[in-house]
Structure formats: structure tokens, C-alpha cells
CSV table of C-alpha atoms in Angstrom, one decimal:
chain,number,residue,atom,x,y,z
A,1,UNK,CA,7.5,17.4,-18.3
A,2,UNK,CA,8.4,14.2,-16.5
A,3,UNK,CA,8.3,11.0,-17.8
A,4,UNK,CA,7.2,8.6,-15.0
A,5,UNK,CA,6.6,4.5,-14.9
A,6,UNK,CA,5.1,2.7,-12.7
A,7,UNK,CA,6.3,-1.3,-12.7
A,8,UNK,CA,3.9,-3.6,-10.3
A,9,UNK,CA,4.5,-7.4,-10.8
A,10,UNK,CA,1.2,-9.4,-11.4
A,11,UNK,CA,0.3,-11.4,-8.2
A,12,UNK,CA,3.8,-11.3,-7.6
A,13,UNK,CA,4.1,-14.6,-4.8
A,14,UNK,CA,2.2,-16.5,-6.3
A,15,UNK,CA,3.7,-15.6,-9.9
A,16,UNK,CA,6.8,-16.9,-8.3
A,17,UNK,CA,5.5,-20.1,-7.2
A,18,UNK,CA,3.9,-20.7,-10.3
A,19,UNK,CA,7.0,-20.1,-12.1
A,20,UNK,CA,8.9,-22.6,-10.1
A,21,UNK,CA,6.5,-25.2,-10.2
A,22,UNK,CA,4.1,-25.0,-13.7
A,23,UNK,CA,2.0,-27.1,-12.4
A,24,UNK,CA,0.5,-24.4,-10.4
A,25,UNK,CA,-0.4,-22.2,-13.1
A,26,UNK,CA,-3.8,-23.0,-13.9
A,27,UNK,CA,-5.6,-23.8,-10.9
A,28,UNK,CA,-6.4,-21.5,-8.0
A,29,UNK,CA,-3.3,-20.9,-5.7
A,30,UNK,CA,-2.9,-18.4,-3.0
A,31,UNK,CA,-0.6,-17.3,-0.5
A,32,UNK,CA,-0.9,-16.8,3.1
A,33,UNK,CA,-1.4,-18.5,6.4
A,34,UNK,CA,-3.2,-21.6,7.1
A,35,UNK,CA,-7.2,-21.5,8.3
A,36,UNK,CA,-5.9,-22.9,11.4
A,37,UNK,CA,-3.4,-20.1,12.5
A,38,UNK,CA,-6.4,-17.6,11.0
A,39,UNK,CA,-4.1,-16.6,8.6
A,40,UNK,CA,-5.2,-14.1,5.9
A,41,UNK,CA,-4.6,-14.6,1.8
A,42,UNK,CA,-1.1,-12.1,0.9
A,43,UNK,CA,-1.8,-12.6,-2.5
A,44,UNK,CA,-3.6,-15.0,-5.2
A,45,UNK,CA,-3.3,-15.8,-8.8
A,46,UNK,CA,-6.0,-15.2,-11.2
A,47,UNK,CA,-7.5,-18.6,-11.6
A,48,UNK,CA,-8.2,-17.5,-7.4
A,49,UNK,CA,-9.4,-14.4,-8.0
A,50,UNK,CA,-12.4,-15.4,-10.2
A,51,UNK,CA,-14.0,-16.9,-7.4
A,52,UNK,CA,-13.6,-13.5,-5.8
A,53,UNK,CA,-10.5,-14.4,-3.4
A,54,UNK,CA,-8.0,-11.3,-3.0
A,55,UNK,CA,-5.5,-10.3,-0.9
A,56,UNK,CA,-6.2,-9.6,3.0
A,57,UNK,CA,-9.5,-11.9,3.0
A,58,UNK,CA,-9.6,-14.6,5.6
A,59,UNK,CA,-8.0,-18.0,4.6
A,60,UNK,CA,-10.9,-19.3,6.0
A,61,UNK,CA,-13.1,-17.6,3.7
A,62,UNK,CA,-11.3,-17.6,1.1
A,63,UNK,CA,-11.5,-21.8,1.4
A,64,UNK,CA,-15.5,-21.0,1.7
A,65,UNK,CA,-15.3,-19.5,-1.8
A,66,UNK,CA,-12.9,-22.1,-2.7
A,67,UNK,CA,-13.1,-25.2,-1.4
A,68,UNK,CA,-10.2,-27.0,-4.4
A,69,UNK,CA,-8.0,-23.7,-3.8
A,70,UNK,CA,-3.7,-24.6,-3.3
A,71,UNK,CA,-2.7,-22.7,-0.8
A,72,UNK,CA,0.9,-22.5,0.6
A,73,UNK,CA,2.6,-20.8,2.9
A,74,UNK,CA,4.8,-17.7,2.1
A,75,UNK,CA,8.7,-18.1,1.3
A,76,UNK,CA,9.7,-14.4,1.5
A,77,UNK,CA,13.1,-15.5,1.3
A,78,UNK,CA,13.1,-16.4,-2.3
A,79,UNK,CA,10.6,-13.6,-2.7
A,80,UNK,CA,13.3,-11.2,-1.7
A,81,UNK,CA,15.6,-12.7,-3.7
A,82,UNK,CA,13.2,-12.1,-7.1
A,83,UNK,CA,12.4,-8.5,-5.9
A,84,UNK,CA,16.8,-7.8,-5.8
A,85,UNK,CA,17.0,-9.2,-9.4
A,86,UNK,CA,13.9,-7.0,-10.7
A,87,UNK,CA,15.2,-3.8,-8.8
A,88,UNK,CA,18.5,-4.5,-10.4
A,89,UNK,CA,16.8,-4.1,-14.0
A,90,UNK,CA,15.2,-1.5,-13.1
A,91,UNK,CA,18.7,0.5,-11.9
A,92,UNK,CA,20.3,-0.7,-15.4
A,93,UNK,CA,17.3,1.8,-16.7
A,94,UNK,CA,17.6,4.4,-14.2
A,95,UNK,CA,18.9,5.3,-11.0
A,96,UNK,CA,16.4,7.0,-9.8
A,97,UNK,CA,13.9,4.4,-8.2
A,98,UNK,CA,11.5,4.3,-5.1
A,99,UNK,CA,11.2,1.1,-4.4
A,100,UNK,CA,7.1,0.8,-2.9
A,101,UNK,CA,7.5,-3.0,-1.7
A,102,UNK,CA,8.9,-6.2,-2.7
A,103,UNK,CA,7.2,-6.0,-6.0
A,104,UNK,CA,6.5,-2.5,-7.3
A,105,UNK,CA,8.7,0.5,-8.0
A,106,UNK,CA,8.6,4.4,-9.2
A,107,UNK,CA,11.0,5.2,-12.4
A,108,UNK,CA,12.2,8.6,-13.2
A,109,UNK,CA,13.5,8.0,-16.4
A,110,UNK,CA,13.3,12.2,-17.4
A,111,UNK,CA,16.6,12.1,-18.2
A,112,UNK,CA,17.2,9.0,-19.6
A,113,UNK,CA,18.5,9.4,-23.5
A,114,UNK,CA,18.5,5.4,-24.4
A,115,UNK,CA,15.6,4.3,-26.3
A,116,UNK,CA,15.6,8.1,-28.1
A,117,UNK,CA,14.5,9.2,-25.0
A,118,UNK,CA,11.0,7.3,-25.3
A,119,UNK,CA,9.3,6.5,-22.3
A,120,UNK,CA,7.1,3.5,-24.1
A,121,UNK,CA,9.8,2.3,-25.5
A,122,UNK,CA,11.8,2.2,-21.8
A,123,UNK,CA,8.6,0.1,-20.5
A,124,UNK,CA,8.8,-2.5,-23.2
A,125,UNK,CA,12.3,-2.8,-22.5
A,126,UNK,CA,11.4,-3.2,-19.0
A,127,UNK,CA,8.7,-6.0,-19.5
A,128,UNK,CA,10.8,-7.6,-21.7
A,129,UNK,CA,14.0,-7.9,-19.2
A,130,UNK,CA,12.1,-8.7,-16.1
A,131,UNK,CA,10.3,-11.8,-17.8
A,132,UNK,CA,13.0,-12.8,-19.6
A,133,UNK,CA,15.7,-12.6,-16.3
A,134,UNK,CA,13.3,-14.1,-13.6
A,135,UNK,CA,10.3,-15.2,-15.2
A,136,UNK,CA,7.7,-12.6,-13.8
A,137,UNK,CA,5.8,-10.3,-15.8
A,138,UNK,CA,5.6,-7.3,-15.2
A,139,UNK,CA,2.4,-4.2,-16.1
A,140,UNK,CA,4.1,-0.8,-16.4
A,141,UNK,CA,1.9,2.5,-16.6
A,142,UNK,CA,4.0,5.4,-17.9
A,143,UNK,CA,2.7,9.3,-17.3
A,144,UNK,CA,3.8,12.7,-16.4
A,145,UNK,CA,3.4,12.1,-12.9
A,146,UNK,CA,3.2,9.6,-9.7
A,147,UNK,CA,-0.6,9.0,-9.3
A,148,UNK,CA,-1.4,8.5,-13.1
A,149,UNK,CA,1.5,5.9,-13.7
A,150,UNK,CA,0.7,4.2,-10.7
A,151,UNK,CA,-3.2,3.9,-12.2
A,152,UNK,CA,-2.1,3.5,-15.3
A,153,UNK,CA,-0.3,0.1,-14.2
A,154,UNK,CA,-3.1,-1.7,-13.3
A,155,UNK,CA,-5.7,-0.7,-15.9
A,156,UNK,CA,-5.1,-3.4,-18.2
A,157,UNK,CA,-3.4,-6.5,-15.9
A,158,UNK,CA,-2.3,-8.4,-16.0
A,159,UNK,CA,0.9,-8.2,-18.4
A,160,UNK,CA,-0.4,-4.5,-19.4
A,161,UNK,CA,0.7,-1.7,-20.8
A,162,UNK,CA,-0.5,1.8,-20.5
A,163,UNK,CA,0.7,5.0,-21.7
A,164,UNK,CA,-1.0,8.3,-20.9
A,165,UNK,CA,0.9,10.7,-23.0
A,166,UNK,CA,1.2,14.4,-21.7
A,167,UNK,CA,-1.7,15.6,-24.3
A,168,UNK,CA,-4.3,12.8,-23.0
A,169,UNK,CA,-3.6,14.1,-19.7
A,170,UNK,CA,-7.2,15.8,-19.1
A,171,UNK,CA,-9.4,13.3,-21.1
A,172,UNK,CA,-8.2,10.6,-19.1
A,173,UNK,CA,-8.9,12.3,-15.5
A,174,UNK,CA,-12.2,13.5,-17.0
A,175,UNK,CA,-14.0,10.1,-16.5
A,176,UNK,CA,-11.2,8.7,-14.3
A,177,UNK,CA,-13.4,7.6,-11.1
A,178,UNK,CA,-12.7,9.8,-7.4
A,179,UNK,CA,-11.9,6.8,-5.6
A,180,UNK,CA,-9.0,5.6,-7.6
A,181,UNK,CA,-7.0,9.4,-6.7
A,182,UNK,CA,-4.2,9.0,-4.7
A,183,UNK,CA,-4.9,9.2,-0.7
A,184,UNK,CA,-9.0,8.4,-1.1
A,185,UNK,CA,-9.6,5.8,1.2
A,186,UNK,CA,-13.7,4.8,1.7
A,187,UNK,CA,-14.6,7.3,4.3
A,188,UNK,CA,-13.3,10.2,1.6
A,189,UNK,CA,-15.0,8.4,-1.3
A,190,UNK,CA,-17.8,7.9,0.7
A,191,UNK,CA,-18.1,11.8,1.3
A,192,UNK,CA,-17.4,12.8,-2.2
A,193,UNK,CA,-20.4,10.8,-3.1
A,194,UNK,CA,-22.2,12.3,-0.5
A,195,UNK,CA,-21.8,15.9,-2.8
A,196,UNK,CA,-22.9,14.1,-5.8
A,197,UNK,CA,-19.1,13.5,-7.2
A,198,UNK,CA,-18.4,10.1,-8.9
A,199,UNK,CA,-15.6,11.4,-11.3
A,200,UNK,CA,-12.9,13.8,-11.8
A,201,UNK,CA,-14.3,16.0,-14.2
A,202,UNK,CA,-17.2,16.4,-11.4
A,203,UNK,CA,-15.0,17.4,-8.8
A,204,UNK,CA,-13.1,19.8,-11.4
A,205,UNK,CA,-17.0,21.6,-10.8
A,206,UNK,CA,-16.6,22.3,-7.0
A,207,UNK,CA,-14.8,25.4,-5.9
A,208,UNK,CA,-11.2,25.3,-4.8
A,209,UNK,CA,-12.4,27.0,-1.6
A,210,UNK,CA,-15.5,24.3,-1.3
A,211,UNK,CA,-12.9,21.8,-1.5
A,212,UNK,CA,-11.0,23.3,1.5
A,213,UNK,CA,-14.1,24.1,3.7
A,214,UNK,CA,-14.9,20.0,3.2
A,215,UNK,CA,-11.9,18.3,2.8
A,216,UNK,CA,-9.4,20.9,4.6
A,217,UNK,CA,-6.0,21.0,3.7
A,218,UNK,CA,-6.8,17.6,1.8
A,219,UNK,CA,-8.9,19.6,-0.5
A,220,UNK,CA,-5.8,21.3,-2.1
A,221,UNK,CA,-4.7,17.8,-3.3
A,222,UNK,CA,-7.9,17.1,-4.7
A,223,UNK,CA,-8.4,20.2,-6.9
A,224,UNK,CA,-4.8,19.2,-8.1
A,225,UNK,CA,-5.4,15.8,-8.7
A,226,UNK,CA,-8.9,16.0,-10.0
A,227,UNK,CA,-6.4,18.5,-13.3
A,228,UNK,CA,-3.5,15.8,-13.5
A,229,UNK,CA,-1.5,17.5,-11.2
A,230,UNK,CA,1.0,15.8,-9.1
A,231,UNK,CA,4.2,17.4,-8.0
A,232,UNK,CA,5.5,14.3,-6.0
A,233,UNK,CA,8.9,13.3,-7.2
A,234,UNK,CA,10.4,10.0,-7.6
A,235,UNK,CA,12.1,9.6,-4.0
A,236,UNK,CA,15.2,6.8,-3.9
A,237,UNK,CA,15.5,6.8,-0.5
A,238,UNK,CA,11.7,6.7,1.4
A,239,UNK,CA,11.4,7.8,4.7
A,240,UNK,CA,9.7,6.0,7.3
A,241,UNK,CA,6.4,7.3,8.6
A,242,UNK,CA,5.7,5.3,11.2
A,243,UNK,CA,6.9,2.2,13.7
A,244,UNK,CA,4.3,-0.5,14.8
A,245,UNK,CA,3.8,-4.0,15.9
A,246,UNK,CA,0.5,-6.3,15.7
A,247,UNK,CA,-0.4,-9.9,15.8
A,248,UNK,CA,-3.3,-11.9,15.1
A,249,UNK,CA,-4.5,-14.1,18.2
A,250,UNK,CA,-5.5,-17.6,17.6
A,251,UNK,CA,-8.8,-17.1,19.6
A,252,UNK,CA,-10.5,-14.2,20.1
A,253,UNK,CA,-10.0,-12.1,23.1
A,254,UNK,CA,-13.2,-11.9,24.6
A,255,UNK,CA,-13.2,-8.4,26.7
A,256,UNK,CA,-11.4,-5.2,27.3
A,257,UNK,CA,-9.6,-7.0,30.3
A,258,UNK,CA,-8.1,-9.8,28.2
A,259,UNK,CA,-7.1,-7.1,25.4
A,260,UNK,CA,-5.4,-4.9,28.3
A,261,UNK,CA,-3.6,-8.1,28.9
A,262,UNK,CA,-2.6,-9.4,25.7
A,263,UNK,CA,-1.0,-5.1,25.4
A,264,UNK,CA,2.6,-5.4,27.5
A,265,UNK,CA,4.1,-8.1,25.1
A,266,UNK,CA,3.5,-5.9,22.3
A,267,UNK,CA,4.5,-2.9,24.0
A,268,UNK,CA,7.9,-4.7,24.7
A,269,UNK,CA,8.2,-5.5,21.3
A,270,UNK,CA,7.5,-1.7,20.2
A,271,UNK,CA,9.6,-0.6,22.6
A,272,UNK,CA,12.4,-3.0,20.9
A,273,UNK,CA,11.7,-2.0,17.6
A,274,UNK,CA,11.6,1.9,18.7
A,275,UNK,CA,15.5,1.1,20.3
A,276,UNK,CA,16.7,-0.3,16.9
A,277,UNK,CA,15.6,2.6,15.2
A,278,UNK,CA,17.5,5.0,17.5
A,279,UNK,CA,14.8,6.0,19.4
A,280,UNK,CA,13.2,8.5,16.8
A,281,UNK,CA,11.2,11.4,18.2
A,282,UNK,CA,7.6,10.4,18.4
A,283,UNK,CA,4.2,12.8,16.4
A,284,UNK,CA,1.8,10.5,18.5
A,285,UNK,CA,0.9,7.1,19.4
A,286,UNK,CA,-1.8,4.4,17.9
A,287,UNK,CA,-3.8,1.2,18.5
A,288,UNK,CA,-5.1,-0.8,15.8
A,289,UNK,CA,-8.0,-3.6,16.7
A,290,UNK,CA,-9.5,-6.1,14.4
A,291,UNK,CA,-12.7,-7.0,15.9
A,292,UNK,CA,-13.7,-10.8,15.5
A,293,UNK,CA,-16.5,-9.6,12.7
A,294,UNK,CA,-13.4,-8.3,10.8
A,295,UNK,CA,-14.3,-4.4,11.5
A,296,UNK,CA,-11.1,-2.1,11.9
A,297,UNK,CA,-10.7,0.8,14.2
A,298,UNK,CA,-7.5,2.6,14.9
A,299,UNK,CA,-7.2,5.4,17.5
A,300,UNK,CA,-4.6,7.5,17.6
A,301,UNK,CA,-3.5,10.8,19.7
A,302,UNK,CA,-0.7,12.9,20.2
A,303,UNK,CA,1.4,14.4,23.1
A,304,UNK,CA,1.1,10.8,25.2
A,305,UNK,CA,4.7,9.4,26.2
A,306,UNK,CA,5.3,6.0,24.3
A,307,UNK,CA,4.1,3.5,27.6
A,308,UNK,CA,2.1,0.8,28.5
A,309,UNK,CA,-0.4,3.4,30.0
A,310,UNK,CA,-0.6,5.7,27.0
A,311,UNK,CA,-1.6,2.4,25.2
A,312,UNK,CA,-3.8,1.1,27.4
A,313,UNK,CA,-6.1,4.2,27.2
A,314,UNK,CA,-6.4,4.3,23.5
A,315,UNK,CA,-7.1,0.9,24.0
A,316,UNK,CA,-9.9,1.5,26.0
A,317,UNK,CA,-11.0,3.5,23.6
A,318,UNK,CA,-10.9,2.1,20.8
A,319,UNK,CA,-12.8,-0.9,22.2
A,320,UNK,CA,-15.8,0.8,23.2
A,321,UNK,CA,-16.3,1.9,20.1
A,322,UNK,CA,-17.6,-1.9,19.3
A,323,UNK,CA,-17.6,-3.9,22.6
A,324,UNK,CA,-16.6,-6.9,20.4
A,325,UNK,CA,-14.0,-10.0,20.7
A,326,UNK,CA,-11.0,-8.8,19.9
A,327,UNK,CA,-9.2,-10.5,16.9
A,328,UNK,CA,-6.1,-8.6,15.9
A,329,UNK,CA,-4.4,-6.2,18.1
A,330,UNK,CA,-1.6,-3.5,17.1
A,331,UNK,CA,0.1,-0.6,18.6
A,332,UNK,CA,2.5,2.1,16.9
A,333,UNK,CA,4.3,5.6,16.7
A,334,UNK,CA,4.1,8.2,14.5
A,335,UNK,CA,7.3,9.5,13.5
A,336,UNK,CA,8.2,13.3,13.1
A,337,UNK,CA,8.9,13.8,9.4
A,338,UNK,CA,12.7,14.3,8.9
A,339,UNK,CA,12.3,17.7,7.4
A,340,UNK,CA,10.5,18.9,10.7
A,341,UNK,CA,13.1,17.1,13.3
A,342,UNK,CA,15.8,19.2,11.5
A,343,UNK,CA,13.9,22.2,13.0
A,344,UNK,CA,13.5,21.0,16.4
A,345,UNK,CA,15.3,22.7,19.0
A,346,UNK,CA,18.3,21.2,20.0
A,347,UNK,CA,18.3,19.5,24.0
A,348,UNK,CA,20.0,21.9,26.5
């Protein structure tokens, strides 16, 4: 049985702000771009988030919510520089650590003997150090595997602690709701309620080969994750899924024609990024649009070459799914997962 935590810093900007100045600590403070530049809110403090601001809202609605709220402008510099010292603790506990961004990490401390060899213990430890050595706190969720330490993390921030021995295993996913499984996004929670499935211990009640007929190969991971089960092991090294650019237009593009336009700048840049990364064999291409009400779509499709052209068609696509103003625009490649371009056919 593995033992598994999961260490996600509390509002982990903003905690660094607040640390550096205390002044900040009690009032609303959030971090992100200015209403101006449309930025969006990267992350707030909790003071913030009682007026219901949270992380990818508008600035400019987050200011609606919140007229008094501080907000400053991101130093990622000295937020990198936090995030080395608190993946440093983390290796003096283990070496085997999956870094999931600047603030949150996987631990596989199975093997670990220190601390008798108890997990809790290793995650008090952890708290301890990582306020203690750079002033953040730190909630830790311990379990058997990936998805239920990652849960287990946030149920009780901030500053928490939660341990879900191996023997609490199926009482916990009993009344643990669909939605907070690993890989259910809205449109997947949206259809499990659809069938009339709010928790685990309801979707235990479908079929395994229900699951599959609805949810294809998807369904698999649900049946396993609706009994505890998760296989995925804690990875040092993460492998990149996918390459993209985007930016955020300071008015709103008002038609397909402008869109098309605003496209070869950011297909230069893709192609840039593409070079840098040794010019990884592709699975498919993408285009993500933000549409000046804030609605999303992203089109994707496979076997197009990575051009302007390819783009521009998915473009075209997407569009007309909301013929809106165009806010945001993006384009990206899938990457071939490592394990499959080792199978590919070598070039004649």
C-alpha cells in the first residue's frame, strides 16, 4: 500500500506578499493584472475570497465585488524563488516528487523509514518546515493514492490536515461528491447528473459496462475511482502534453476577419516555441477563443500540418459556434506521448 501526500500552499502569491508586507494580511488582496490591461485575478487571499473573488475571474469584476480590494501585480520571480525553497523540503523528505506547479507537489514517501515510517507524522513535519523556512503554510492530504491525497489537501484549508488511512478508504468515497474525481470537468459532471449520480457510492450502482457504453474508455477510470482506486504513480520527471500560445486583446476583436488577423503573430510565436522544444512530433492541433461574454470554446483536430492554414480553419470554426467579439485567442499542439513516439517508425 502506498503512502501518498499531497502539499498545496494556501493562496500561495498572495501568502507571499502578505508575508513580506503584514500589513496585507487582513484586508482583501489579490493578484493579477490591472482592469485596464483586462487582466484576470491569479490568485487571492481569503479576506478576497469572502466576497466571492477567486482565481481566473475578471479584475474588473472582481473590483465590482470589491471595490476596497489591494490588488498588485504578480512578481513570479520571487515566487519562483519561494517554490525552490519549499521543493527543497520536500526532497529532504523524499526524492520522489512531482512537482504540479509553483506551489503544489505529489510525495511518495512509501519507502521512507524516518518518522517510524508514519505518513502523518511526515506531513506535520512537512507543515512545520515549510512555515518555519519561508513563512508559507502549507495543507497536506495524505492517502493511498494520487486523487484522494490531492482531495484530501483541500478539505480542510486553509493550514489543514487530512489523513485518509487505508481502512477509511471506502467510507470516505461513499459520500465523496462525482465532481471532485480526478478528470470530471462540468460537461462529465453535468452528465453524471443527468443518470441521477451525485456521489460515489451512486456511481459504485451502475454497471462497469454501463459506464463504458456512456463514458467510453473514460468509464474504466470512473468504476476505479468511484472504489478508491488509483494506480497513478508519483512521477519526478512530468511529461509535457501539449505546446500552446494565447493572449488576451485589450479590445475585443469584433469579427472572424479581425480574429483571422490577429492568428499569424501567434502562429510565429507557436512556431518558436515548437523550434525550442525540438520540434516534437505533433497528435493534433487546437484553437482556444474567449468570447467577450467570457464563454470558452476550444476546437481541436488531428492529421492537419502545424500552419497558418490549419489554424485558421479551426478558427473558423470555433467562431461560428458563437458569432461573438473575440476576447482571448490561443492556438496549440498536442504532443505524441513519449511512450508512443518510441514506437513510431523510424524516417527512411
Amino acid at each position: 500500500m502506498r503512502k501518498i501526500l499531497h502539499a498545496d500552499c494556501d493562496c500561495f502569491y498572495a501568502a507571499v506578499e502578505m508575508r513580506d508586507n503584514p500589513a496585507l494580511r487582513d484586508i482583501p488582496l489579490a493578484i493579477g493584472g490591472t482592469r485596464e490591461q483586462r487582466g484576470v485575478i491569479a490568485t487571492c487571499n481569503y479576506p478576497a475570497r469572502a466576497y466571492g473573488i477567486h482565481s481566473a475571474m475578471p479584475t474588473a469584476r472582481a473590483l465590482r465585488l470589491c471595490p476596497h480590494l489591494t490588488l498588485l501585480p504578480g512578481d513570479f520571480d520571487k515566487y519562483r524563488a519561494v517554490s525552490r525553497q519549499l521543493q527543497g523540503i520536500f526532497h529532504e523528505l523524499t526524492p520522489v516528487v512531482e512537482p504540479l506547479s509553483l506551489d503544489e507537489a505529489f510525495l511518495d514517501v512509501t519507502d521512507v523509514e524516518n518518522f517510524q515510517g508514519s505518513a502523518t507524522w511526515m506531513a506535520q513535519w512537512l507543515k512545520r518546515e515549510c512555515l518555519a523556512r519561508t513563512g508559507i503554510t502549507v495543507s497536506v492530504g495524505v492517502a493511498p493514492a494520487k486523487f484522494l491525497a490531492k482531495i484530501a489537501s483541500d478539505w480542510e484549508k486553509p493550514d489543514g490536515l487530512t489523513v485518509i488511512p487505508p481502512e477509511q478508504v471506502d467510507t470516505f468515497v461513499a459520500t465523496l461528491p462525482v465532481h471532485k474525481l480526478h478528470g470530471v470537468g462540468p460537461a462529465t459532471a453535468a452528465r453524471l447528473e443527468a443518470l441521477g449520480i451525485a456521489t460515489c457510492s451512486d456511481l459504485k450502482r451502475l454497471p462497469f459496462e454501463r459506464l463504458i457504453d456512456e463514458f467510453g474508455k473514460f468509464g474504466r477510470r470512473l468504476f476505479e475511482l468511484a472504489r478508491g482506486i488509483d494506480e497513478r504513480p508519483v512521477r519526478t520527471e512530468r511529461e509535457r502534453k501539449s505546446i500552446s500560445v494565447e493572449t488576451t486583446f485589450e479590445q475585443d476583436l469584433p469579427d472572424l476577419s479581425s480574429a483571422q488577423q490577429a492568428l499569424a503573430p501567434l502562429c510565429e510565436r507557436l512556431e518558436e516555441r515548437l523550434a525550442r522544444y525540438g520540434q516534437p512530433p505533433l497528435a493534433g492541433l487546437f484553437v482556444k477563443v474567449r468570447f467577450d461574454d467570457f464563454s470558452l470554446t476550444t476546437l481541436e483536430s488531428r492529421g492537419l500540418p502545424a500552419a497558418p492554414e490549419s489554424f485558421s480553419q479551426l478558427l473558423e470554426q470555433a467562431w461560428s459556434r458563437a458569432h461573438r467579439p473575440v476576447r482571448l485567442l490561443g492556438v496549440g499542439a498536442r504532443l505524441i506521448p513519449e511512450e508512443a513516439r518510441q514506437q513510431l517508425p523510424l524516417p527512411l
